[in-house]
Amino acid sequence: MILYVCRARHRYTIDRFLPTLPPESRGVLDVLSYEQIFSTLSLPPAHLVFTDFDRLSQYELEIAATAAEQMRAANPDVRILNHPARFLQRHELLERLWHEGINPFRSARLELPLPDLAFPVFLRREGDAQGAETGLLHDRAALDLAVQDMMARGIPLRGRLAVEFCNRADADGMYRKYGAFRVGDRILPQHLQISEDWVVKSNSSHRTERHIAEEMDYILTNPHEDVLLRIMDLASADFGRIDYTVLDGKVIVFEINSNPTFPGIDKDDPRQERRRIVRDRLLAAFQRIDTPLAEGKPVTLGLPYPRSHDLPAPVKAAPPVALAIAPTAPVAETPVPPKSGQPARQATPSVSDSPTFLRRIIRNGRSLFRGR
């Protein structure tokens, strides 16, 4: 069994993939959320694929790294893909690739004094895959103005990057962005997106017959396999999707997404065959990782010290009252029948109808089960 570890609300990336697997293969891969790990402080014996590092606090990242080490100590045969202590996240990756001479561009954190940058640049968040927050900024004055605008709007600079822009259109006037999975020791091309816009996204990608044929050729030939493996090794990324382009015959890397969106196969269009090929290759790569493990008890995790913030504690007993807050209209209180000779008393909202009161009750109830 392989457990895909991600944030609970971001499991949609793999949830579109799992139902497409043949019934006999659905026991190979399952999802385990960080929330489940944090609430139980245990891990079942299984191979682990850690993802979503950019969505973890520093303390949660330390817990994930501790979990990987404790699982490996308990069962040396367990495969750990993407060790949380080693995986290079966006800024560290871009700086490493720039220093290694692989990328001709670099990034800089906005909250720190900026180095001399090659313009144009654009601004983006460090911890998500939403792309540029600005257009291209062609000089230092434009960069300073964009930063001042963010500050004036109360937008934190922390967690944001200025990234040098080095991409350029190919001879046909199009920008190309390649995406390839790594699963263990396999590089598996997923897509080739082509657009007139320098921000190349799936919804802006061209889908002409010629472009679909070009994409299929990329899928079948896997032309950049060796260099992508070396770059992923440099990033300590055993799993993920690397997004890149090719300039003057050289691979230029944009990012490595640890929790990428998997291909679905529910669309009936000219790219359906590509999706099926990618799905089958991904399944085969996961099956190579799913080697037999000796049966054993779940591994109980220890929390690193000091605790920088609270986490859900192991559930020791069911709470006495289960409360749920739903966005529905309040139920009117039944009027109290008047006493003889007195006007009817109007129903008044109970304090317990107050969302603030309910949230306080829930918070106090949780504190009963929180380890201190």
mmCIF file of C-alpha atoms in Angstrom:
data_model
loop_
_atom_site.group_PDB
_atom_site.id
_atom_site.type_symbol
_atom_site.label_atom_id
_atom_site.label_comp_id
_atom_site.label_asym_id
_atom_site.label_seq_id
_atom_site.Cartn_x
_atom_site.Cartn_y
_atom_site.Cartn_z
ATOM 1 C CA MET A 1 0.000 0.000 0.000
ATOM 2 C CA ILE A 2 1.137 3.536 -0.844
ATOM 3 C CA LEU A 3 -0.292 6.454 1.124
ATOM 4 C CA TYR A 4 -0.420 9.821 -0.622
ATOM 5 C CA VAL A 5 -0.043 12.421 2.136
ATOM 6 C CA CYS A 6 -1.605 15.823 1.448
ATOM 7 C CA ARG A 7 -3.820 18.486 2.969
ATOM 8 C CA ALA A 8 -7.403 17.263 3.339
ATOM 9 C CA ARG A 9 -8.890 20.099 1.334
ATOM 10 C CA HIS A 10 -6.363 19.632 -1.483
ATOM 11 C CA ARG A 11 -6.829 15.929 -2.118
ATOM 12 C CA TYR A 12 -8.873 16.822 -5.216
ATOM 13 C CA THR A 13 -5.624 16.627 -7.193
ATOM 14 C CA ILE A 14 -5.423 12.851 -6.837
ATOM 15 C CA ASP A 15 -9.129 12.191 -6.279
ATOM 16 C CA ARG A 16 -9.757 12.646 -10.000
ATOM 17 C CA PHE A 17 -7.141 9.943 -10.693
ATOM 18 C CA LEU A 18 -8.042 7.190 -8.215
ATOM 19 C CA PRO A 19 -11.537 6.392 -9.571
ATOM 20 C CA THR A 20 -10.075 5.855 -13.050
ATOM 21 C CA LEU A 21 -7.904 2.941 -11.913
ATOM 22 C CA PRO A 22 -8.962 -0.619 -12.741
ATOM 23 C CA PRO A 23 -10.762 -2.274 -9.794
ATOM 24 C CA GLU A 24 -7.928 -4.754 -9.269
ATOM 25 C CA SER A 25 -5.426 -1.876 -8.863
ATOM 26 C CA ARG A 26 -7.290 0.370 -6.455
ATOM 27 C CA GLY A 27 -5.573 -1.092 -3.410
ATOM 28 C CA VAL A 28 -2.202 0.201 -4.576
ATOM 29 C CA LEU A 29 -2.747 3.841 -3.663
ATOM 30 C CA ASP A 30 -4.810 5.679 -1.064
ATOM 31 C CA VAL A 31 -4.896 9.141 0.497
ATOM 32 C CA LEU A 32 -3.857 10.060 4.037
ATOM 33 C CA SER A 33 -4.325 13.684 5.070
ATOM 34 C CA TYR A 34 -1.960 15.609 7.289
ATOM 35 C CA GLU A 35 -4.994 16.340 9.436
ATOM 36 C CA GLN A 36 -5.404 12.609 10.068
ATOM 37 C CA ILE A 37 -1.743 12.306 11.016
ATOM 38 C CA PHE A 38 -1.911 15.320 13.334
ATOM 39 C CA SER A 39 -5.109 14.115 15.020
ATOM 40 C CA THR A 40 -3.992 10.513 15.610
ATOM 41 C CA LEU A 41 -0.209 10.957 15.866
ATOM 42 C CA SER A 42 0.233 7.598 14.191
ATOM 43 C CA LEU A 43 1.052 6.152 10.786
ATOM 44 C CA PRO A 44 0.002 2.770 9.421
ATOM 45 C CA PRO A 45 2.802 0.666 7.908
ATOM 46 C CA ALA A 46 2.853 1.738 4.258
ATOM 47 C CA HIS A 47 5.007 3.425 1.654
ATOM 48 C CA LEU A 48 4.600 7.214 1.902
ATOM 49 C CA VAL A 49 4.470 10.009 -0.673
ATOM 50 C CA PHE A 50 4.677 13.382 1.091
ATOM 51 C CA THR A 51 3.256 16.429 -0.716
ATOM 52 C CA ASP A 52 1.819 19.908 -0.068
ATOM 53 C CA PHE A 53 4.877 21.282 1.732
ATOM 54 C CA ASP A 54 3.967 24.844 0.767
ATOM 55 C CA ARG A 55 0.687 24.433 2.656
ATOM 56 C CA LEU A 56 2.316 23.420 5.947
ATOM 57 C CA SER A 57 3.522 25.646 8.750
ATOM 58 C CA GLN A 58 7.161 25.295 9.735
ATOM 59 C CA TYR A 59 6.136 23.269 12.777
ATOM 60 C CA GLU A 60 3.885 20.993 10.714
ATOM 61 C CA LEU A 61 6.761 20.467 8.292
ATOM 62 C CA GLU A 62 8.952 19.386 11.214
ATOM 63 C CA ILE A 63 6.269 16.933 12.328
ATOM 64 C CA ALA A 64 6.086 15.480 8.802
ATOM 65 C CA ALA A 65 9.879 15.094 8.699
ATOM 66 C CA THR A 66 9.839 13.431 12.124
ATOM 67 C CA ALA A 67 7.088 11.089 10.921
ATOM 68 C CA ALA A 68 9.190 10.075 7.909
ATOM 69 C CA GLU A 69 12.184 9.290 10.111
ATOM 70 C CA GLN A 70 10.159 7.345 12.667
ATOM 71 C CA MET A 71 8.425 5.313 9.961
ATOM 72 C CA ARG A 72 11.760 4.454 8.347
ATOM 73 C CA ALA A 73 13.261 3.467 11.706
ATOM 74 C CA ALA A 74 10.299 1.183 12.422
ATOM 75 C CA ASN A 75 10.384 -0.429 8.981
ATOM 76 C CA PRO A 76 13.538 0.048 6.868
ATOM 77 C CA ASP A 77 11.771 -1.400 3.808
ATOM 78 C CA VAL A 78 9.305 1.495 3.666
ATOM 79 C CA ARG A 79 9.772 3.787 0.669
ATOM 80 C CA ILE A 80 9.653 7.510 1.507
ATOM 81 C CA LEU A 81 9.085 9.708 -1.529
ATOM 82 C CA ASN A 82 9.750 13.429 -0.944
ATOM 83 C CA HIS A 83 11.356 13.514 2.469
ATOM 84 C CA PRO A 84 9.860 16.641 4.093
ATOM 85 C CA ALA A 85 13.231 17.767 5.457
ATOM 86 C CA ARG A 86 14.928 17.714 2.043
ATOM 87 C CA PHE A 87 12.438 18.686 -0.668
ATOM 88 C CA LEU A 88 13.414 22.087 -2.122
ATOM 89 C CA GLN A 89 10.506 24.475 -2.251
ATOM 90 C CA ARG A 90 10.042 27.190 -4.858
ATOM 91 C CA HIS A 91 12.520 29.892 -3.831
ATOM 92 C CA GLU A 92 15.200 27.464 -2.661
ATOM 93 C CA LEU A 93 14.793 25.501 -5.895
ATOM 94 C CA LEU A 94 15.055 28.549 -8.166
ATOM 95 C CA GLU A 95 18.098 29.861 -6.297
ATOM 96 C CA ARG A 96 19.797 26.456 -6.417
ATOM 97 C CA LEU A 97 19.154 26.074 -10.146
ATOM 98 C CA TRP A 98 20.472 29.588 -10.770
ATOM 99 C CA HIS A 99 23.650 28.950 -8.774
ATOM 100 C CA GLU A 100 24.150 25.612 -10.570
ATOM 101 C CA GLY A 101 23.877 27.329 -13.965
ATOM 102 C CA ILE A 102 20.789 25.332 -14.943
ATOM 103 C CA ASN A 103 18.414 28.305 -14.912
ATOM 104 C CA PRO A 104 19.433 31.719 -16.289
ATOM 105 C CA PHE A 105 17.040 33.505 -13.906
ATOM 106 C CA ARG A 106 16.645 33.847 -10.155
ATOM 107 C CA SER A 107 14.092 34.893 -7.565
ATOM 108 C CA ALA A 108 14.245 37.143 -4.503
ATOM 109 C CA ARG A 109 12.040 37.456 -1.429
ATOM 110 C CA LEU A 110 10.220 40.781 -1.286
ATOM 111 C CA GLU A 111 10.498 41.205 2.496
ATOM 112 C CA LEU A 112 14.313 41.221 2.236
ATOM 113 C CA PRO A 113 16.596 43.792 0.593
ATOM 114 C CA LEU A 114 16.410 43.007 -3.108
ATOM 115 C CA PRO A 115 19.586 42.109 -5.020
ATOM 116 C CA ASP A 116 20.336 43.487 -8.458
ATOM 117 C CA LEU A 117 17.777 41.791 -10.672
ATOM 118 C CA ALA A 118 17.640 41.384 -14.430
ATOM 119 C CA PHE A 119 14.459 42.986 -15.764
ATOM 120 C CA PRO A 120 11.707 42.360 -16.564
ATOM 121 C CA VAL A 121 10.463 40.660 -13.398
ATOM 122 C CA PHE A 122 7.049 39.699 -12.058
ATOM 123 C CA LEU A 123 5.690 39.204 -8.554
ATOM 124 C CA ARG A 124 4.088 36.045 -7.255
ATOM 125 C CA ARG A 125 3.301 34.158 -4.073
ATOM 126 C CA GLU A 126 5.950 31.705 -3.009
ATOM 127 C CA GLY A 127 3.589 29.083 -1.631
ATOM 128 C CA ASP A 128 1.009 28.326 -4.307
ATOM 129 C CA ALA A 129 0.638 27.497 -7.985
ATOM 130 C CA GLN A 130 -1.544 30.462 -8.955
ATOM 131 C CA GLY A 131 1.111 32.108 -11.097
ATOM 132 C CA ALA A 132 2.000 35.782 -11.500
ATOM 133 C CA GLU A 133 0.264 38.459 -9.429
ATOM 134 C CA THR A 134 1.504 41.253 -11.696
ATOM 135 C CA GLY A 135 2.322 41.800 -15.303
ATOM 136 C CA LEU A 136 5.931 42.139 -16.387
ATOM 137 C CA LEU A 137 7.737 44.950 -14.554
ATOM 138 C CA HIS A 138 10.397 46.358 -16.846
ATOM 139 C CA ASP A 139 12.567 48.416 -14.475
ATOM 140 C CA ARG A 140 13.306 49.063 -10.808
ATOM 141 C CA ALA A 141 10.876 51.977 -10.648
ATOM 142 C CA ALA A 142 8.012 49.745 -11.799
ATOM 143 C CA LEU A 143 9.054 47.072 -9.292
ATOM 144 C CA ASP A 144 9.185 49.581 -6.425
ATOM 145 C CA LEU A 145 5.771 50.939 -7.413
ATOM 146 C CA ALA A 146 4.251 47.436 -7.444
ATOM 147 C CA VAL A 147 5.715 46.691 -4.008
ATOM 148 C CA GLN A 148 4.444 50.016 -2.631
ATOM 149 C CA ASP A 149 0.996 49.264 -4.052
ATOM 150 C CA MET A 150 0.921 45.902 -2.261
ATOM 151 C CA MET A 151 1.918 47.537 1.010
ATOM 152 C CA ALA A 152 -0.702 50.278 0.595
ATOM 153 C CA ARG A 153 -3.380 47.613 0.149
ATOM 154 C CA GLY A 154 -2.249 45.795 3.281
ATOM 155 C CA ILE A 155 -0.832 42.817 1.379
ATOM 156 C CA PRO A 156 2.043 41.145 3.263
ATOM 157 C CA LEU A 157 5.362 41.041 1.442
ATOM 158 C CA ARG A 158 6.406 37.970 3.372
ATOM 159 C CA GLY A 159 5.907 34.863 1.264
ATOM 160 C CA ARG A 160 6.132 36.760 -2.025
ATOM 161 C CA LEU A 161 8.843 36.686 -4.658
ATOM 162 C CA ALA A 162 10.196 38.839 -7.429
ATOM 163 C CA VAL A 163 11.089 36.444 -10.250
ATOM 164 C CA GLU A 164 13.222 37.311 -13.247
ATOM 165 C CA PHE A 165 11.466 36.631 -16.549
ATOM 166 C CA CYS A 166 13.544 34.751 -19.080
ATOM 167 C CA ASN A 167 11.008 32.956 -21.258
ATOM 168 C CA ARG A 168 10.471 33.927 -24.857
ATOM 169 C CA ALA A 169 8.189 32.872 -27.645
ATOM 170 C CA ASP A 170 9.326 30.252 -30.125
ATOM 171 C CA ALA A 171 9.657 30.935 -33.846
ATOM 172 C CA ASP A 172 5.898 30.473 -34.308
ATOM 173 C CA GLY A 173 5.139 33.183 -31.738
ATOM 174 C CA MET A 174 4.002 30.668 -29.106
ATOM 175 C CA TYR A 175 5.156 30.023 -25.559
ATOM 176 C CA ARG A 176 5.523 26.365 -24.584
ATOM 177 C CA LYS A 177 5.309 24.886 -21.110
ATOM 178 C CA TYR A 178 6.076 21.210 -20.589
ATOM 179 C CA GLY A 179 4.916 19.220 -17.572
ATOM 180 C CA ALA A 180 6.300 15.829 -16.522
ATOM 181 C CA PHE A 181 5.703 13.671 -13.461
ATOM 182 C CA ARG A 182 8.387 11.957 -11.497
ATOM 183 C CA VAL A 183 7.296 8.808 -9.650
ATOM 184 C CA GLY A 184 10.261 7.076 -8.050
ATOM 185 C CA ASP A 185 12.850 6.538 -10.767
ATOM 186 C CA ARG A 186 10.444 7.250 -13.645
ATOM 187 C CA ILE A 187 9.917 10.478 -15.597
ATOM 188 C CA LEU A 188 6.453 10.508 -17.186
ATOM 189 C CA PRO A 189 5.499 13.382 -19.512
ATOM 190 C CA GLN A 190 1.993 14.658 -18.774
ATOM 191 C CA HIS A 191 1.265 17.543 -21.119
ATOM 192 C CA LEU A 192 2.567 20.244 -23.419
ATOM 193 C CA GLN A 193 0.697 23.545 -23.148
ATOM 194 C CA ILE A 194 1.058 26.112 -25.930
ATOM 195 C CA SER A 195 -0.167 29.709 -25.805
ATOM 196 C CA GLU A 196 0.458 33.217 -27.148
ATOM 197 C CA ASP A 197 0.410 34.413 -23.535
ATOM 198 C CA TRP A 198 3.609 34.186 -21.499
ATOM 199 C CA VAL A 199 1.482 32.966 -18.570
ATOM 200 C CA VAL A 200 0.758 29.549 -20.065
ATOM 201 C CA LYS A 201 -2.197 27.805 -18.438
ATOM 202 C CA SER A 202 -4.355 24.875 -19.456
ATOM 203 C CA ASN A 203 -7.361 27.075 -20.199
ATOM 204 C CA SER A 204 -5.313 29.248 -22.574
ATOM 205 C CA SER A 205 -3.511 26.406 -24.327
ATOM 206 C CA HIS A 206 -4.032 25.782 -28.035
ATOM 207 C CA ARG A 207 -5.816 22.587 -29.016
ATOM 208 C CA THR A 208 -5.392 22.528 -32.787
ATOM 209 C CA GLU A 209 -4.729 19.229 -34.526
ATOM 210 C CA ARG A 210 -1.095 20.220 -35.072
ATOM 211 C CA HIS A 211 -0.565 21.133 -31.420
ATOM 212 C CA ILE A 212 -2.249 17.938 -30.199
ATOM 213 C CA ALA A 213 0.084 15.918 -32.432
ATOM 214 C CA GLU A 214 3.093 17.831 -31.055
ATOM 215 C CA GLU A 215 1.948 17.074 -27.514
ATOM 216 C CA MET A 216 1.508 13.368 -28.272
ATOM 217 C CA ASP A 217 5.001 13.208 -29.752
ATOM 218 C CA TYR A 218 6.342 14.689 -26.498
ATOM 219 C CA ILE A 219 4.412 12.118 -24.443
ATOM 220 C CA LEU A 220 5.692 9.180 -26.491
ATOM 221 C CA THR A 221 9.339 10.215 -26.917
ATOM 222 C CA ASN A 222 10.048 11.637 -23.423
ATOM 223 C CA PRO A 223 12.902 13.718 -24.891
ATOM 224 C CA HIS A 224 14.138 15.366 -21.665
ATOM 225 C CA GLU A 225 14.059 12.353 -19.342
ATOM 226 C CA ASP A 226 17.718 12.286 -18.297
ATOM 227 C CA VAL A 227 18.089 15.990 -17.527
ATOM 228 C CA LEU A 228 14.768 16.061 -15.658
ATOM 229 C CA LEU A 229 15.872 13.178 -13.437
ATOM 230 C CA ARG A 230 19.071 15.045 -12.578
ATOM 231 C CA ILE A 231 17.153 18.209 -11.724
ATOM 232 C CA MET A 232 14.626 16.334 -9.612
ATOM 233 C CA ASP A 233 17.489 14.640 -7.767
ATOM 234 C CA LEU A 234 18.999 18.067 -7.125
ATOM 235 C CA ALA A 235 15.673 19.156 -5.612
ATOM 236 C CA SER A 236 15.322 15.933 -3.548
ATOM 237 C CA ALA A 237 11.997 15.462 -5.334
ATOM 238 C CA ASP A 238 11.125 11.779 -5.696
ATOM 239 C CA PHE A 239 7.576 12.634 -6.703
ATOM 240 C CA GLY A 240 5.911 15.647 -8.288
ATOM 241 C CA ARG A 241 5.458 17.414 -11.579
ATOM 242 C CA ILE A 242 8.209 19.566 -12.995
ATOM 243 C CA ASP A 243 7.028 22.461 -15.173
ATOM 244 C CA TYR A 244 9.598 23.782 -17.611
ATOM 245 C CA THR A 245 10.327 25.143 -21.055
ATOM 246 C CA VAL A 246 13.163 24.680 -23.533
ATOM 247 C CA LEU A 247 15.243 27.655 -24.694
ATOM 248 C CA ASP A 248 18.033 27.173 -27.223
ATOM 249 C CA GLY A 249 17.837 23.434 -26.624
ATOM 250 C CA LYS A 250 18.251 23.806 -22.842
ATOM 251 C CA VAL A 251 15.704 22.865 -20.162
ATOM 252 C CA ILE A 252 14.643 25.864 -18.038
ATOM 253 C CA VAL A 253 12.651 25.006 -14.894
ATOM 254 C CA PHE A 254 9.728 27.040 -13.544
ATOM 255 C CA GLU A 255 8.684 24.930 -10.568
ATOM 256 C CA ILE A 256 8.260 21.464 -9.101
ATOM 257 C CA ASN A 257 4.739 20.945 -7.774
ATOM 258 C CA SER A 258 4.674 18.358 -4.982
ATOM 259 C CA ASN A 259 0.877 17.910 -5.214
ATOM 260 C CA PRO A 260 0.084 18.304 -8.910
ATOM 261 C CA THR A 261 -3.278 17.791 -10.538
ATOM 262 C CA PHE A 262 -3.464 14.274 -11.948
ATOM 263 C CA PRO A 263 -4.969 13.628 -15.373
ATOM 264 C CA GLY A 264 -8.567 12.515 -15.540
ATOM 265 C CA ILE A 265 -9.901 10.417 -18.381
ATOM 266 C CA ASP A 266 -13.550 11.440 -18.267
ATOM 267 C CA LYS A 267 -13.375 13.809 -21.240
ATOM 268 C CA ASP A 268 -14.140 12.564 -24.726
ATOM 269 C CA ASP A 269 -11.975 14.753 -26.944
ATOM 270 C CA PRO A 270 -8.913 14.424 -29.216
ATOM 271 C CA ARG A 271 -6.580 14.359 -26.164
ATOM 272 C CA GLN A 272 -8.288 11.350 -24.596
ATOM 273 C CA GLU A 273 -5.637 8.890 -25.787
ATOM 274 C CA ARG A 274 -2.906 11.025 -24.196
ATOM 275 C CA ARG A 275 -4.732 10.946 -20.844
ATOM 276 C CA ARG A 276 -5.088 7.171 -20.991
ATOM 277 C CA ILE A 277 -1.370 6.716 -21.699
ATOM 278 C CA VAL A 278 -0.393 9.019 -18.825
ATOM 279 C CA ARG A 279 -2.822 7.286 -16.454
ATOM 280 C CA ASP A 280 -1.480 3.830 -17.298
ATOM 281 C CA ARG A 281 2.140 4.930 -16.930
ATOM 282 C CA LEU A 282 1.453 6.565 -13.569
ATOM 283 C CA LEU A 283 -0.228 3.412 -12.293
ATOM 284 C CA ALA A 284 2.692 1.248 -13.455
ATOM 285 C CA ALA A 285 5.182 3.574 -11.734
ATOM 286 C CA PHE A 286 3.260 3.455 -8.450
ATOM 287 C CA GLN A 287 3.039 -0.332 -8.697
ATOM 288 C CA ARG A 288 6.848 -0.492 -8.943
ATOM 289 C CA ILE A 289 7.054 1.344 -5.619
ATOM 290 C CA ASP A 290 4.422 -0.791 -3.891
ATOM 291 C CA THR A 291 6.771 -3.569 -2.801
ATOM 292 C CA PRO A 292 5.598 -5.985 -0.075
ATOM 293 C CA LEU A 293 5.982 -4.852 3.527
ATOM 294 C CA ALA A 294 5.969 -6.943 6.659
ATOM 295 C CA GLU A 295 2.795 -6.562 8.663
ATOM 296 C CA GLY A 296 3.198 -4.399 11.700
ATOM 297 C CA LYS A 297 1.501 -2.090 14.127
ATOM 298 C CA PRO A 298 0.934 1.598 13.379
ATOM 299 C CA VAL A 299 3.901 3.773 14.251
ATOM 300 C CA THR A 300 3.205 6.152 17.128
ATOM 301 C CA LEU A 301 4.678 9.564 16.436
ATOM 302 C CA GLY A 302 6.471 11.854 18.834
ATOM 303 C CA LEU A 303 6.080 15.600 18.446
ATOM 304 C CA PRO A 304 9.186 17.739 17.984
ATOM 305 C CA TYR A 305 9.909 20.268 20.716
ATOM 306 C CA PRO A 306 9.127 23.079 21.249
ATOM 307 C CA ARG A 307 5.497 23.093 20.152
ATOM 308 C CA SER A 308 5.046 26.302 18.217
ATOM 309 C CA HIS A 309 1.268 25.967 17.886
ATOM 310 C CA ASP A 310 -1.542 23.615 18.813
ATOM 311 C CA LEU A 311 -2.508 20.588 16.765
ATOM 312 C CA PRO A 312 -5.547 18.322 17.048
ATOM 313 C CA ALA A 313 -4.841 15.800 19.811
ATOM 314 C CA PRO A 314 -5.474 12.055 19.550
ATOM 315 C CA VAL A 315 -9.154 11.331 20.002
ATOM 316 C CA LYS A 316 -9.464 9.633 23.403
ATOM 317 C CA ALA A 317 -13.240 9.601 23.616
ATOM 318 C CA ALA A 318 -16.159 10.925 21.671
ATOM 319 C CA PRO A 319 -17.197 14.429 22.769
ATOM 320 C CA PRO A 320 -20.389 14.433 24.835
ATOM 321 C CA VAL A 321 -22.191 16.651 22.336
ATOM 322 C CA ALA A 322 -21.622 16.850 18.600
ATOM 323 C CA LEU A 323 -22.426 20.315 17.310
ATOM 324 C CA ALA A 324 -22.724 21.351 13.705
ATOM 325 C CA ILE A 325 -23.203 24.861 12.405
ATOM 326 C CA ALA A 326 -25.043 24.993 9.112
ATOM 327 C CA PRO A 327 -25.752 28.158 7.107
ATOM 328 C CA THR A 328 -29.521 27.741 7.400
ATOM 329 C CA ALA A 329 -32.176 30.164 8.542
ATOM 330 C CA PRO A 330 -32.812 30.116 12.305
ATOM 331 C CA VAL A 331 -35.801 28.133 13.505
ATOM 332 C CA ALA A 332 -38.376 30.388 15.115
ATOM 333 C CA GLU A 333 -39.061 29.783 18.777
ATOM 334 C CA THR A 334 -42.610 28.688 19.591
ATOM 335 C CA PRO A 335 -44.447 31.601 21.286
ATOM 336 C CA VAL A 336 -45.253 31.091 24.964
ATOM 337 C CA PRO A 337 -49.033 31.019 25.593
ATOM 338 C CA PRO A 338 -50.065 34.126 27.576
ATOM 339 C CA LYS A 339 -51.502 33.960 31.041
ATOM 340 C CA SER A 340 -55.018 35.166 31.432
ATOM 341 C CA GLY A 341 -55.216 38.918 31.095
ATOM 342 C CA GLN A 342 -51.596 39.335 29.908
ATOM 343 C CA PRO A 343 -50.312 40.074 26.375
ATOM 344 C CA ALA A 344 -48.525 37.291 24.524
ATOM 345 C CA ARG A 345 -44.777 37.229 25.260
ATOM 346 C CA GLN A 346 -42.700 37.542 22.101
ATOM 347 C CA ALA A 347 -40.214 34.785 21.384
ATOM 348 C CA THR A 348 -36.677 35.964 22.021
ATOM 349 C CA PRO A 349 -33.575 34.408 20.543
ATOM 350 C CA SER A 350 -31.700 32.213 22.958
ATOM 351 C CA VAL A 351 -28.047 33.022 23.595
ATOM 352 C CA SER A 352 -27.345 29.475 22.449
ATOM 353 C CA ASP A 353 -28.602 30.463 18.973
ATOM 354 C CA SER A 354 -25.683 32.846 18.666
ATOM 355 C CA PRO A 355 -22.934 31.608 16.289
ATOM 356 C CA THR A 356 -20.391 33.216 18.649
ATOM 357 C CA PHE A 357 -21.781 31.200 21.552
ATOM 358 C CA LEU A 358 -21.697 27.992 19.520
ATOM 359 C CA ARG A 359 -18.129 28.592 18.422
ATOM 360 C CA ARG A 360 -17.148 29.187 22.057
ATOM 361 C CA ILE A 361 -18.798 25.905 23.108
ATOM 362 C CA ILE A 362 -16.980 24.029 20.341
ATOM 363 C CA ARG A 363 -13.651 25.636 21.234
ATOM 364 C CA ASN A 364 -14.068 24.819 24.926
ATOM 365 C CA GLY A 365 -15.082 21.262 24.088
ATOM 366 C CA ARG A 366 -11.985 20.785 21.965
ATOM 367 C CA SER A 367 -9.773 22.024 24.788
ATOM 368 C CA LEU A 368 -10.910 19.070 26.900
ATOM 369 C CA PHE A 369 -9.219 16.728 24.432
ATOM 370 C CA ARG A 370 -6.138 18.789 23.659
ATOM 371 C CA GLY A 371 -2.880 17.604 25.139
ATOM 372 C CA ARG A 372 -0.910 20.299 26.875
#
